[in-house]
Amino acid sequence: NGGAPDAKNLRVKLVLLGDSGVGKSCIVLRFVRGQFDPTSKVTVGASFLSQTIALQDSTTVKFEIWDTAGQERYAALAPLYYRGAAVAVIVYDITSSESFTKAQYWVKELQKHGSPDIVMALVGNKADLQDSREVPAQDGIDYAEKNGMFFIETSAKTADNINQLFEEIAKRLP
Ligand code: GTP
Ligand code: MG
């Protein structure tokens, strides 16, 4: 394609998992459309969006993103979306310890039933709400390290670290 000799075009199935309200849909909306919706509605079932990014070596990565519904009533649907996914992004809200516990549940579920070579990222979202923080950054760092995951704190509201999240995932693809 006229790019660097090692340039490639990759297509990657990515699934977002995590408790309802942690900001999964807002992360996707920020990444795909550069927008934030303070009145974001709960996701029903799942929604699909895609976005392509270019890396420095002119490799392009097309993310095919399944944004799942975090409400408990949809939990049984999750395997439909994480099965065959190359990447799982597990999101919690830094102002909710309960959502961090739920994130750990998803990590275990993926370790048991996900693809064995799945790339997993742990994301602490709502990093703009420092005054209401319940989950120390170090807890996220430690848990991610123990489980061989990439860790980042983001804010879909301010856009902090949203593009970095997807760029770092792209770098870690096999
Ligand atoms: P489900 O679809 O039910 O699983 O929830 P979700 O994880 O998709 O949550 P959603 O993205 O709809 O966001 C829930 C609420 O959190 C909305 O009111 C958002 O505006 C708010 N929110 C999302 N991300 C952020 C953030 O980074 N900072 C702040 N302050 N609020 C956020
Ligand atoms: Mg949603």
JSON list of C-alpha atoms in Angstrom, two decimals, residues 11-12 20 23 31 36 54 63 76 86 88 112 126 153 157 169:
[
{"chain": "A", "resi": 11, "resn": "ARG", "atom": "CA", "xyz": [-9.39, -6.32, 11.63]},
{"chain": "A", "resi": 12, "resn": "VAL", "atom": "CA", "xyz": [-10.03, -6.90, 15.29]},
{"chain": "A", "resi": 20, "resn": "SER", "atom": "CA", "xyz": [-24.15, -1.01, 34.03]},
{"chain": "A", "resi": 23, "resn": "GLY", "atom": "CA", "xyz": [-19.39, 4.31, 30.90]},
{"chain": "A", "resi": 31, "resn": "PHE", "atom": "CA", "xyz": [-13.58, 6.98, 20.51]},
{"chain": "A", "resi": 36, "resn": "PHE", "atom": "CA", "xyz": [-19.82, 12.73, 25.09]},
{"chain": "A", "resi": 54, "resn": "ALA", "atom": "CA", "xyz": [-3.54, 4.16, 11.87]},
{"chain": "A", "resi": 63, "resn": "PHE", "atom": "CA", "xyz": [-11.83, -2.28, 15.59]},
{"chain": "A", "resi": 76, "resn": "ALA", "atom": "CA", "xyz": [-26.42, -14.48, 29.90]},
{"chain": "A", "resi": 86, "resn": "ALA", "atom": "CA", "xyz": [-9.50, -10.97, 20.07]},
{"chain": "A", "resi": 88, "resn": "ALA", "atom": "CA", "xyz": [-11.78, -7.70, 25.79]},
{"chain": "A", "resi": 112, "resn": "LYS", "atom": "CA", "xyz": [-12.45, -19.62, 31.92]},
{"chain": "A", "resi": 126, "resn": "LYS", "atom": "CA", "xyz": [-14.67, 8.44, 35.14]},
{"chain": "A", "resi": 153, "resn": "GLU", "atom": "CA", "xyz": [-7.66, 5.10, 33.69]},
{"chain": "A", "resi": 157, "resn": "LYS", "atom": "CA", "xyz": [-16.23, 12.98, 29.58]},
{"chain": "A", "resi": 169, "resn": "ILE", "atom": "CA", "xyz": [-4.42, -2.31, 22.60]}
]
